[in-house]
mmCIF file of C-alpha atoms in Angstrom:
data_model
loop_
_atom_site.group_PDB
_atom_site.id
_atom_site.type_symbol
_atom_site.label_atom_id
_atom_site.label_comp_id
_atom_site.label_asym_id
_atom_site.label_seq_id
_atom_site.Cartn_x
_atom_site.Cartn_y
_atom_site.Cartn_z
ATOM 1 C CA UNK A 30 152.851 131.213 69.798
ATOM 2 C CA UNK A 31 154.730 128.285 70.916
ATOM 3 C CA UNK A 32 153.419 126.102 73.859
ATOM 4 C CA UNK A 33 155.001 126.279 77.224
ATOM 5 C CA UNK A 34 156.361 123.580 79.221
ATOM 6 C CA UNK A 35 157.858 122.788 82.374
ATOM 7 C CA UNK A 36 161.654 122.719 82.992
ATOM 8 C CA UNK A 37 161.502 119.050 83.740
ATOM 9 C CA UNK A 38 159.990 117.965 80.393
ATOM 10 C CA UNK A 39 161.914 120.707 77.890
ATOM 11 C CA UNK A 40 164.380 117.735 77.012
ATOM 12 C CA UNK A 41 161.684 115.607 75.966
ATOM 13 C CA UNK A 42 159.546 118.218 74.565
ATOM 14 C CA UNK A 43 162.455 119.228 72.127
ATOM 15 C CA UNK A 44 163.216 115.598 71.047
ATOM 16 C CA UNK A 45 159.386 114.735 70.102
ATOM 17 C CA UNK A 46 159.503 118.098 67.826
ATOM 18 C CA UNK A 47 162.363 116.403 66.061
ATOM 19 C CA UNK A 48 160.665 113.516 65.084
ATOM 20 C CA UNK A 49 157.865 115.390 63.305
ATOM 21 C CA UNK A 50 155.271 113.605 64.858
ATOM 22 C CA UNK A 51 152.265 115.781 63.606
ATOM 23 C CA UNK A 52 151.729 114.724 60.516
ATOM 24 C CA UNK A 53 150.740 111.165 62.062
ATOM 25 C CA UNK A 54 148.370 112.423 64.695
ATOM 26 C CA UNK A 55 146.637 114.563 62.414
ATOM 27 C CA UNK A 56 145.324 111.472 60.451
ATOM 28 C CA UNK A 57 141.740 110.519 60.574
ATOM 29 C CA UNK A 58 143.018 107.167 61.759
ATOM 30 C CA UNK A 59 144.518 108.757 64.535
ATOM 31 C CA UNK A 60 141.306 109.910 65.790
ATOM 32 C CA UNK A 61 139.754 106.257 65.847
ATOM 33 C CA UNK A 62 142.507 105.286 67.865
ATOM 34 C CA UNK A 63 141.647 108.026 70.307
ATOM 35 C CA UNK A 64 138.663 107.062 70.295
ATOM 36 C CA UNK A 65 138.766 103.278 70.862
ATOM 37 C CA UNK A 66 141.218 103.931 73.885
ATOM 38 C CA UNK A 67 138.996 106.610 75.400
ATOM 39 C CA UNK A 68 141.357 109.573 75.594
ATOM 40 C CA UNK A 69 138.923 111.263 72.653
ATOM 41 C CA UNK A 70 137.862 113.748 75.666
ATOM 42 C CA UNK A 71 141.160 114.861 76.343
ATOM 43 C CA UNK A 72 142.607 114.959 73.214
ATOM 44 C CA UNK A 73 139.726 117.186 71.897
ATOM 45 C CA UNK A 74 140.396 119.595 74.879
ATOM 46 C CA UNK A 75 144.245 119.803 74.334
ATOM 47 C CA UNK A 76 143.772 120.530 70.962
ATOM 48 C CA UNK A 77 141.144 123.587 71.392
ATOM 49 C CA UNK A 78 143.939 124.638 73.859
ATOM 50 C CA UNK A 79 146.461 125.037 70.995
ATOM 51 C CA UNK A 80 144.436 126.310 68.778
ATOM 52 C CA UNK A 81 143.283 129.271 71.329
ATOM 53 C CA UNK A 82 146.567 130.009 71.428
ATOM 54 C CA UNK A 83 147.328 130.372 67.686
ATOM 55 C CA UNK A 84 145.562 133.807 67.171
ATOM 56 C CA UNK A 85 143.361 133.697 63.998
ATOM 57 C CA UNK A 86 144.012 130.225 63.088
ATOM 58 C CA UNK A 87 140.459 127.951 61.974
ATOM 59 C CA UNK A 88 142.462 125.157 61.928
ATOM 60 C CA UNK A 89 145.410 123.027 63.089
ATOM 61 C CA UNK A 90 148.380 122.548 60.851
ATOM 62 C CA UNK A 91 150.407 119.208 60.571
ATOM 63 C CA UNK A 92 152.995 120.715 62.721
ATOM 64 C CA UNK A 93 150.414 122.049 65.656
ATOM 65 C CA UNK A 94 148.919 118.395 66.155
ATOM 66 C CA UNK A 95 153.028 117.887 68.122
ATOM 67 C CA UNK A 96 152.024 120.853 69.917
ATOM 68 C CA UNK A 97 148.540 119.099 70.920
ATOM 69 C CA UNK A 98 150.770 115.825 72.290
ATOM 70 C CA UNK A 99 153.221 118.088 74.120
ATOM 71 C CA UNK A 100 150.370 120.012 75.510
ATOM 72 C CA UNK A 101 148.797 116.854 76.993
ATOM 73 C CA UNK A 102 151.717 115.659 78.191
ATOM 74 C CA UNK A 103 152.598 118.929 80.311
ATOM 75 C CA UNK A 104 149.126 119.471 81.321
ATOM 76 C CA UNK A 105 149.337 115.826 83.311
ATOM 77 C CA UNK A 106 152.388 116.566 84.708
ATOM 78 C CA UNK A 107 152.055 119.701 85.534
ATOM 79 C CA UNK A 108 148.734 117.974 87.805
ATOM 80 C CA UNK A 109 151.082 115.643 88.727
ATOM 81 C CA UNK A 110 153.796 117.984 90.433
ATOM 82 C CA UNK A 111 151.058 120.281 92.111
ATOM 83 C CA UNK A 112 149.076 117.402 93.311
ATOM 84 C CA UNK A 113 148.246 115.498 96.858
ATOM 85 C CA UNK A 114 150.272 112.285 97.007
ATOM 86 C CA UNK A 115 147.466 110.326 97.331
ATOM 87 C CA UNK A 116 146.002 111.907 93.738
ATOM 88 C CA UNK A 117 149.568 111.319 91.998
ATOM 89 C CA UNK A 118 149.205 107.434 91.599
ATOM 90 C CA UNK A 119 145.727 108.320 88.858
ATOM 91 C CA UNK A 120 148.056 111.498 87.402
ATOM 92 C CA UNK A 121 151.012 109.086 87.011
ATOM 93 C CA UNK A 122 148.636 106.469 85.433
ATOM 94 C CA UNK A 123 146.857 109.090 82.850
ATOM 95 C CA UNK A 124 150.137 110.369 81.548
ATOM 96 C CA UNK A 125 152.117 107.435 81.322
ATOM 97 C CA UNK A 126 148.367 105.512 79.176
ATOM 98 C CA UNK A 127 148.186 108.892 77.296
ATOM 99 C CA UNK A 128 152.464 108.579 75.848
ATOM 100 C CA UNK A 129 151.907 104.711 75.354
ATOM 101 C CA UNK A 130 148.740 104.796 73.241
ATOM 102 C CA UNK A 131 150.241 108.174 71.175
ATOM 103 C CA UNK A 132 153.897 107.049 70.738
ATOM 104 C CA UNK A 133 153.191 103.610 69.942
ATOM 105 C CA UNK A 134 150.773 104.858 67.448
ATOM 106 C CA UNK A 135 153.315 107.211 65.704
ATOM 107 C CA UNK A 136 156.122 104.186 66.080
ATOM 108 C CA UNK A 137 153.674 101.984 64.128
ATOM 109 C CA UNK A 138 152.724 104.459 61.623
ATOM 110 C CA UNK A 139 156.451 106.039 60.283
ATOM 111 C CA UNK A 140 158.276 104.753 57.707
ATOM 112 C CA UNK A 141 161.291 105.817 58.376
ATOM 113 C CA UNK A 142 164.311 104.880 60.529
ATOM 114 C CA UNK A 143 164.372 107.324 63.888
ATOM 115 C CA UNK A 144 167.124 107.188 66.647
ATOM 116 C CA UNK A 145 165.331 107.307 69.732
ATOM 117 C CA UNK A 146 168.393 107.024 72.310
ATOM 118 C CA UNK A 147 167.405 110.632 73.182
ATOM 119 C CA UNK A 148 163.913 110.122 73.929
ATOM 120 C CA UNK A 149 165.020 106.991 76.135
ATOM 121 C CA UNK A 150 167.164 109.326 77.849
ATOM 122 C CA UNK A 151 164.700 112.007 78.526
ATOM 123 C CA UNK A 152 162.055 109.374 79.480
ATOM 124 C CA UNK A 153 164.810 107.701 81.889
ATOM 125 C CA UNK A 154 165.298 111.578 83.837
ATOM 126 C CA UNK A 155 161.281 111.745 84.786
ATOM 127 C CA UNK A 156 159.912 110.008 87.458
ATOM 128 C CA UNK A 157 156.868 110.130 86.303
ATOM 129 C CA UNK A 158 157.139 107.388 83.076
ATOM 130 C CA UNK A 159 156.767 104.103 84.593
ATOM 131 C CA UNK A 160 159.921 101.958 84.031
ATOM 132 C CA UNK A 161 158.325 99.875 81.371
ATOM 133 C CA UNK A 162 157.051 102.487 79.227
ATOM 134 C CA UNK A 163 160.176 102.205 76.624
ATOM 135 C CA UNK A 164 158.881 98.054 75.903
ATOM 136 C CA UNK A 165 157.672 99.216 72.523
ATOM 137 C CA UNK A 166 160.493 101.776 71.803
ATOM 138 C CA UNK A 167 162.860 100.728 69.187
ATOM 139 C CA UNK A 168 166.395 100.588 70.711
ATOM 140 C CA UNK A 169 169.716 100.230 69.521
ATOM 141 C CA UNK A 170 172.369 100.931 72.281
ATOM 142 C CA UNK A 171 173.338 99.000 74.856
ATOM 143 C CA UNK A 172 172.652 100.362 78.084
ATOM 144 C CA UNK A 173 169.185 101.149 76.855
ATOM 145 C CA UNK A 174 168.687 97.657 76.450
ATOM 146 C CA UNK A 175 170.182 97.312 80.107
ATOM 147 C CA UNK A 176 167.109 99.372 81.272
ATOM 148 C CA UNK A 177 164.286 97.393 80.222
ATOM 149 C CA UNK A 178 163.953 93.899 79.944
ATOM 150 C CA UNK A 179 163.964 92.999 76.304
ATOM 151 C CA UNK A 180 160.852 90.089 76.694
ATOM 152 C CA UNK A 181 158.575 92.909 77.915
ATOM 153 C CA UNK A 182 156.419 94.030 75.259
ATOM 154 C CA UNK A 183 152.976 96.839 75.014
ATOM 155 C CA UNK A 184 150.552 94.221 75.426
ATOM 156 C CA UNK A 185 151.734 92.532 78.369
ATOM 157 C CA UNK A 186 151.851 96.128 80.430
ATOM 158 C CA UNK A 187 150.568 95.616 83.426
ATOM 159 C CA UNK A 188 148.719 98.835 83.517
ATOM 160 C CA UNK A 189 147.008 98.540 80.215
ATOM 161 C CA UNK A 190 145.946 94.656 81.336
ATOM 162 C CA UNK A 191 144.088 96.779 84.332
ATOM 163 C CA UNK A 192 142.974 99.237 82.368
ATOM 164 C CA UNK A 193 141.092 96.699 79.532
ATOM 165 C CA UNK A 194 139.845 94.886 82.664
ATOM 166 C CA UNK A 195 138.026 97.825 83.557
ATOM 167 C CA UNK A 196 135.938 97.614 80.573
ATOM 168 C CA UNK A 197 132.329 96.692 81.099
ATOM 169 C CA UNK A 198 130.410 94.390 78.313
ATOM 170 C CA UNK A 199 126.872 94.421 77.780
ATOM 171 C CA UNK A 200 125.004 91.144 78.069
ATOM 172 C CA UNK A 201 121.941 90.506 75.767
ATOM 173 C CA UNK A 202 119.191 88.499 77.764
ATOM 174 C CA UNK A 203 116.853 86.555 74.934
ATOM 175 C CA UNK A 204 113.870 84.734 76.522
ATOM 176 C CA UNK A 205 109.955 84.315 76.737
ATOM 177 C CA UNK A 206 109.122 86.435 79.509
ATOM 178 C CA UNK A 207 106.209 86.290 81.613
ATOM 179 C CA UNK A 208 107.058 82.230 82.469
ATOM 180 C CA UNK A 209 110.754 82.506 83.141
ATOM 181 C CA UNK A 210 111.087 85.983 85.624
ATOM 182 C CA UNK A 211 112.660 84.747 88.286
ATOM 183 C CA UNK A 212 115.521 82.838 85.775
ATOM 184 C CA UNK A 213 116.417 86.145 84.103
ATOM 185 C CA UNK A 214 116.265 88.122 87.457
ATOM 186 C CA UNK A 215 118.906 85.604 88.450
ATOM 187 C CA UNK A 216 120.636 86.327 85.051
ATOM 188 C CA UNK A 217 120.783 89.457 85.299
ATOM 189 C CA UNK A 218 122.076 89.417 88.929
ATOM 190 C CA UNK A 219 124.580 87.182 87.683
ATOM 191 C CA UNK A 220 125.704 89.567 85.043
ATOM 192 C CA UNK A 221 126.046 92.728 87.609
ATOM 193 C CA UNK A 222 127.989 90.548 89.864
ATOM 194 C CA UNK A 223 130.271 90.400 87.225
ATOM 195 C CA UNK A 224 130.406 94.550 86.442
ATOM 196 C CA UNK A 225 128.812 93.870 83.166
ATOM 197 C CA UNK A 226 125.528 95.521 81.805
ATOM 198 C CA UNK A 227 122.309 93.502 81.182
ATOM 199 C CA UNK A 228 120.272 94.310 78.590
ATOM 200 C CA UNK A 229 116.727 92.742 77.395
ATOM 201 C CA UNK A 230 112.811 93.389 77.270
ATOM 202 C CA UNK A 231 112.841 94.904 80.292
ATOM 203 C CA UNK A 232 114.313 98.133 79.187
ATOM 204 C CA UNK A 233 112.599 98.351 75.930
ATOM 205 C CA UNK A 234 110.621 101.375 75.551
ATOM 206 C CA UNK A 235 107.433 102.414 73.285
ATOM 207 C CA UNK A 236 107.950 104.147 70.091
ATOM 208 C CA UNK A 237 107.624 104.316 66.325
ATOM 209 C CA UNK A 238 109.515 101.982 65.233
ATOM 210 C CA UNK A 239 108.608 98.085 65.021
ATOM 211 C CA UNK A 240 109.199 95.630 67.583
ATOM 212 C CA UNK A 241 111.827 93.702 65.637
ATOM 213 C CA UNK A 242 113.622 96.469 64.386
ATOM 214 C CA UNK A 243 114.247 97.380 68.289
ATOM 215 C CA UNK A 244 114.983 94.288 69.620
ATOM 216 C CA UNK A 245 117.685 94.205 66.516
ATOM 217 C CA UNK A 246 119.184 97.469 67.254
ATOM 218 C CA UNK A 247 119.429 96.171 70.921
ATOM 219 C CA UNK A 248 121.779 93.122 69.934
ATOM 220 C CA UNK A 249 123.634 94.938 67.886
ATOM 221 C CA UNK A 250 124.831 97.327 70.865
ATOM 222 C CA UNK A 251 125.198 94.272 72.875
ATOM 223 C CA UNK A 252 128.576 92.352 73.087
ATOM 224 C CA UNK A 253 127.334 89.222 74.146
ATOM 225 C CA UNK A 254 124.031 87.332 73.564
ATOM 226 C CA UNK A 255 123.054 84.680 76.360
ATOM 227 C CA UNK A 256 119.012 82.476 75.711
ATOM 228 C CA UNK A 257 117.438 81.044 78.674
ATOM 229 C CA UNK A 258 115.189 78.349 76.915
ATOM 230 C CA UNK A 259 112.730 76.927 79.261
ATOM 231 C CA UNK A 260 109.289 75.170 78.138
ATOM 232 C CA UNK A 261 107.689 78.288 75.937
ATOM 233 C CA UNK A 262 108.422 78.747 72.494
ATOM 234 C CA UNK A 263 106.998 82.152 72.822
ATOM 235 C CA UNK A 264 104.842 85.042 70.859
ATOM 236 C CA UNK A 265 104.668 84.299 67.056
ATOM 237 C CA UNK A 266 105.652 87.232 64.281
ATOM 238 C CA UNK A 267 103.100 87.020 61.860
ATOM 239 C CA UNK A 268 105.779 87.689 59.019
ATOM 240 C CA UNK A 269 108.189 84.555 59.305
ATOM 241 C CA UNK A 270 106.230 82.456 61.549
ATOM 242 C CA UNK A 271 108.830 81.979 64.019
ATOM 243 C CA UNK A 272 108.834 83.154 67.695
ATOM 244 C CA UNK A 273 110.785 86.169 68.328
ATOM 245 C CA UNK A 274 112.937 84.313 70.777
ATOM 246 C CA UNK A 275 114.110 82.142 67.969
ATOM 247 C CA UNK A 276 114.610 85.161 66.033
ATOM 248 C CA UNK A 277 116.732 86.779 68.630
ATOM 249 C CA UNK A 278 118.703 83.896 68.478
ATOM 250 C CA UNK A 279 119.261 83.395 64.812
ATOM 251 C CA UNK A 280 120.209 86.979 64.376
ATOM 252 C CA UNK A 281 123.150 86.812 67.196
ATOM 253 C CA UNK A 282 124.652 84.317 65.204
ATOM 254 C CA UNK A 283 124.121 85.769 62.030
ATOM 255 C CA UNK A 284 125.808 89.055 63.523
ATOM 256 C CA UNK A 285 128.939 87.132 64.937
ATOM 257 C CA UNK A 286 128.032 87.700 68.599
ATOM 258 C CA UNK A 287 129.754 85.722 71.102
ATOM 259 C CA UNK A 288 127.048 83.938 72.920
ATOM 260 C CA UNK A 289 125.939 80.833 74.854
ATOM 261 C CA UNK A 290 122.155 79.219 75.771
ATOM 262 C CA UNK A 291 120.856 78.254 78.946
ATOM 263 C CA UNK A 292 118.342 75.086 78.820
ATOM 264 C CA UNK A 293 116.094 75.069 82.039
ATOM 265 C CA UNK A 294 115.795 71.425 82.951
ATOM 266 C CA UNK A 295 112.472 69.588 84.322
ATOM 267 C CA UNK A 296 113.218 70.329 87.471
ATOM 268 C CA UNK A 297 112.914 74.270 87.305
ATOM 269 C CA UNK A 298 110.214 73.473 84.751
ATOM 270 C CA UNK A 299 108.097 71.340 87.366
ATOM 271 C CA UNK A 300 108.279 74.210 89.774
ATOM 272 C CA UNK A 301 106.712 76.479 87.692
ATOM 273 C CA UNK A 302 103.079 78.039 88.586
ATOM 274 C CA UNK A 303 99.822 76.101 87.357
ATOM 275 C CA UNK A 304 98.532 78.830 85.171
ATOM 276 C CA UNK A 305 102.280 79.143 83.341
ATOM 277 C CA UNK A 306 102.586 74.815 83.235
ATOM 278 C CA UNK A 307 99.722 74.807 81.066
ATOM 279 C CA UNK A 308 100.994 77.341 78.498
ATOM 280 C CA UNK A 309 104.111 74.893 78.080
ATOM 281 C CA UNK A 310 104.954 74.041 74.615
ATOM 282 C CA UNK A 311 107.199 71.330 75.223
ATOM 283 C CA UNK A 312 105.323 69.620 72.443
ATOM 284 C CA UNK A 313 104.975 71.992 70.054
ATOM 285 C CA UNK A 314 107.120 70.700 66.612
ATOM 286 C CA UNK A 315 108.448 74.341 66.520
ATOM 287 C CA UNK A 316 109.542 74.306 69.629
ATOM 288 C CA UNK A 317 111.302 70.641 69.947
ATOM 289 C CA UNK A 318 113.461 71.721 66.236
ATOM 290 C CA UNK A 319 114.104 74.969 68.251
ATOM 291 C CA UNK A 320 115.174 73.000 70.972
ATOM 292 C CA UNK A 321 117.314 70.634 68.985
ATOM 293 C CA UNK A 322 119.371 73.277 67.114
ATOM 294 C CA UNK A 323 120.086 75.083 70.273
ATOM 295 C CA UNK A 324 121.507 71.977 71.978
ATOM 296 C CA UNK A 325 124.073 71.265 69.547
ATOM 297 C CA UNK A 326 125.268 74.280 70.217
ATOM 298 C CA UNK A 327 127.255 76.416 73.363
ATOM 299 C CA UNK A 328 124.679 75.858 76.369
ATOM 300 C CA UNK A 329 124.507 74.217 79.702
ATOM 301 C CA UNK A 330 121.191 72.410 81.476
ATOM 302 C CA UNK A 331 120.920 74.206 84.724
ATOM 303 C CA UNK A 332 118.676 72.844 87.641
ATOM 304 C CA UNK A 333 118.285 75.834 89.673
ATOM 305 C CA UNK A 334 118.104 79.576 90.117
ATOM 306 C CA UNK A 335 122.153 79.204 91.547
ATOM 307 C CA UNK A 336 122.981 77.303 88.899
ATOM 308 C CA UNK A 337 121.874 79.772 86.450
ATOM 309 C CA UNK A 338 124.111 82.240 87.759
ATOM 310 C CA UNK A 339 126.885 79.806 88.331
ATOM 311 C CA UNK A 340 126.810 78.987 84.708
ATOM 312 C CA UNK A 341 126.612 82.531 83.429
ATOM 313 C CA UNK A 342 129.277 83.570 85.723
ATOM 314 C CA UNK A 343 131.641 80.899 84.064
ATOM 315 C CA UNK A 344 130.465 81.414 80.859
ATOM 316 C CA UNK A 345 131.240 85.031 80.527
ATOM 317 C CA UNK A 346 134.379 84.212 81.830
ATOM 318 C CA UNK A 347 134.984 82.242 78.936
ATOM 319 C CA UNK A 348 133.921 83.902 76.282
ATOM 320 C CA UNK A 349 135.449 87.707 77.218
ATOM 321 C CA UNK A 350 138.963 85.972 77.949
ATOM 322 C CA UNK A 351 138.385 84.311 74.210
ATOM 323 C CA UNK A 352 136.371 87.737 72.287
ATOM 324 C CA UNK A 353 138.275 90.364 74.359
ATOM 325 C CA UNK A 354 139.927 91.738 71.505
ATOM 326 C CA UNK A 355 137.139 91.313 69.203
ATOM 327 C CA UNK A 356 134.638 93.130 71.608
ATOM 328 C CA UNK A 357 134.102 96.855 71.780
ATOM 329 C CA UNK A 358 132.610 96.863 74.932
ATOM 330 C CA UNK A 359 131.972 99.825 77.079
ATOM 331 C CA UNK A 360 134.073 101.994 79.266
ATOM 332 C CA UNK A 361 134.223 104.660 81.822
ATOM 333 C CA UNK A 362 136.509 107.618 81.111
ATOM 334 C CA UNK A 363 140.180 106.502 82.627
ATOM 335 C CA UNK A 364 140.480 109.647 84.692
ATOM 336 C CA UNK A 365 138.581 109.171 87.920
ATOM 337 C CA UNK A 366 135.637 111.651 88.555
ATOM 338 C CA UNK A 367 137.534 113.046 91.319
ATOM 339 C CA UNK A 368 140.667 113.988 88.948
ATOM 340 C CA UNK A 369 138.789 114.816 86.171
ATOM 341 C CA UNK A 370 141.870 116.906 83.956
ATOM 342 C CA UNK A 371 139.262 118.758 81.778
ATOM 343 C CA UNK A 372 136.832 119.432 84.582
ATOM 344 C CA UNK A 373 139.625 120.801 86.697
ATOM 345 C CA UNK A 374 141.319 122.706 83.806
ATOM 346 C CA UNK A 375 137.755 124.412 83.316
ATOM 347 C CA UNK A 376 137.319 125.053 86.930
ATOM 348 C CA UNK A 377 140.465 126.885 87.648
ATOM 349 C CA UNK A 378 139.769 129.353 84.439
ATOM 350 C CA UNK A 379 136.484 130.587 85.804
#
């Protein structure tokens, strides 16, 4: 049974069947890049779709997995013809991401030399495809070349810049704890401000595994690691004889994570409750070489509570705009709650 599709996208329908396009999105690889650009979801639920309709098939073949792309394709626009104005901005958005990250993977991935002047030309006919979508497309005529402007390229899309700026980053707070609560309440008020997702003792729960195995598992989900040192070296494990703060730090490295320190200076210090001044360590030799290695490293010496988010504000800044591409980060699903394609799909068929 051979999938449906509107009038308006037949052209384009029967030129991506031409190129044989299945054999590429039915790679394992494929599915990472799904994945990674959060359409996973969607493609998962276009490709049950085709199957359902292939009657005593268990499984897709080569061929099918153009069927899947075609489906997804006329599913979005079909939303986007039926749909309120004020919805058809998202729709737009969701069909023209959905092409960009499939095509470009199949451009990428064959070997051999396609003519694409009549998927330009469909593409040109539908109002839908943002004017920019054919940057990556590999063109040889003329007046395709008159139609886009030959400097623009994928990555400088302004749609997919909004879309990666969208993605959220969690933020690894390493500290002692009971001295310095009002510094990472400020941190972490810092990072929120920012859209970004603290992480840290605080949401560590009880269970069987050890203490350090936790805290490890909790940096390695975390994109970015940030230490607020102030005048504790903090609790001792038994095993290495360092403090687990030092640990925590040590390991970020170790693990590549992009990170940066924060070094309270006497002046927060002096402000400190009696009970907590007297635990200080400032003199401890473990402490001090702790100390020492941090400094000649990525940190700042802030004075104040403001200052602490100042400098964390900044510093993310920094370090996303310079690890963006080598962070995974986190992300909500690209289709708004409210135009949830799947959701809706489901909806209508009860």
């Amino acid at each position: 049974m051979t999938n449906h599709v509107h009038k308006d996208l037949k052209p384009l329908s029967a030129n991506l069947k031409r190129l044989e396009m299945g054999k590429h999105f039915s790679q394992k690889e494929f599915d990472f890049t799904i994945e990674e650009n959060n359409l996973d979801a969607f493609w998962s639920f276009c490709k049950k779709e085709i199957l359902s309709q292939k009657r005593g098939y268990l499984l897709l073949k080569n061929e099918d997995y153009t069927e899947v792309f075609i489906f997804g394709l006329n599913y979005t626009y079909e939303k986007y013809i039926h749909s309120f104005e004020a919805n058809k901005i998202q729709i737009k958005k969701h069909f023209n991401y959905f092409f960009n990250i499939c095509f470009k993977f199949f451009i990428e991935k064959n070997k051999l030399k396609k003519d694409f002047s009549k998927i330009i030309d469909a593409i040109k006919s539908l109002e839908i495809f943002e004017k920019d979508i054919i940057s990556f497309i590999p063109i040889e005529n003329e007046e395709s070349k008159e139609y886009l402007d030959a400097e623009i390229i994928f990555d400088k899309d302004p749609f997919i810049k909004k879309f990666h700026s969208t993605k959220k980053y969690q933020i690894f707070i390493s500290s002692t704890f009971t001295d310095l609560i009002n510094e990472r309440q400020a941190a972490v008020e810092a990072i929120l401000k920012k859209g970004h997702i603290p992480a840290g003792m605080e949401l560590f729960s009880a269970n069987n595994k050890s203490q350090w195995e936790v805290i490890k598992k909790w940096i390695d989900d975390s994109d970015i690691y940030v230490l607020i040192l102030g005048g504790r070296y903090g609790s001792i494990d038994n095993s290495t004889g360092l403090s687990y703060t030092e640990m925590e730090y040590n390991y970020a490295i170790e693990k590549g994570k992009p990170f940066f320190a924060l070094i309270l200076g006497k002046e927060l210090l002096d402000n400190k409750d009696v009970d907590i001044i007297k635990d200080y360590d400032l003199k401890d030799p473990k402490y001090i070489a702790f100390k020492k290695f941090v400094t000649s490293k990525m940190c700042s010496f802030p004075k104040n509570l403001d200052q602490i988010k100042l400098e964390i504000v900044n510093s993310l800044d920094t370090i996303i705009s310079d690890n963006k591409n080598k962070m995974k980060g986190w992300m909500k699903g690209y289709i708004d709650d409210e135009i949830d394609f799947v959701q809706v799909y489901n909806n209508e068929k009860k």
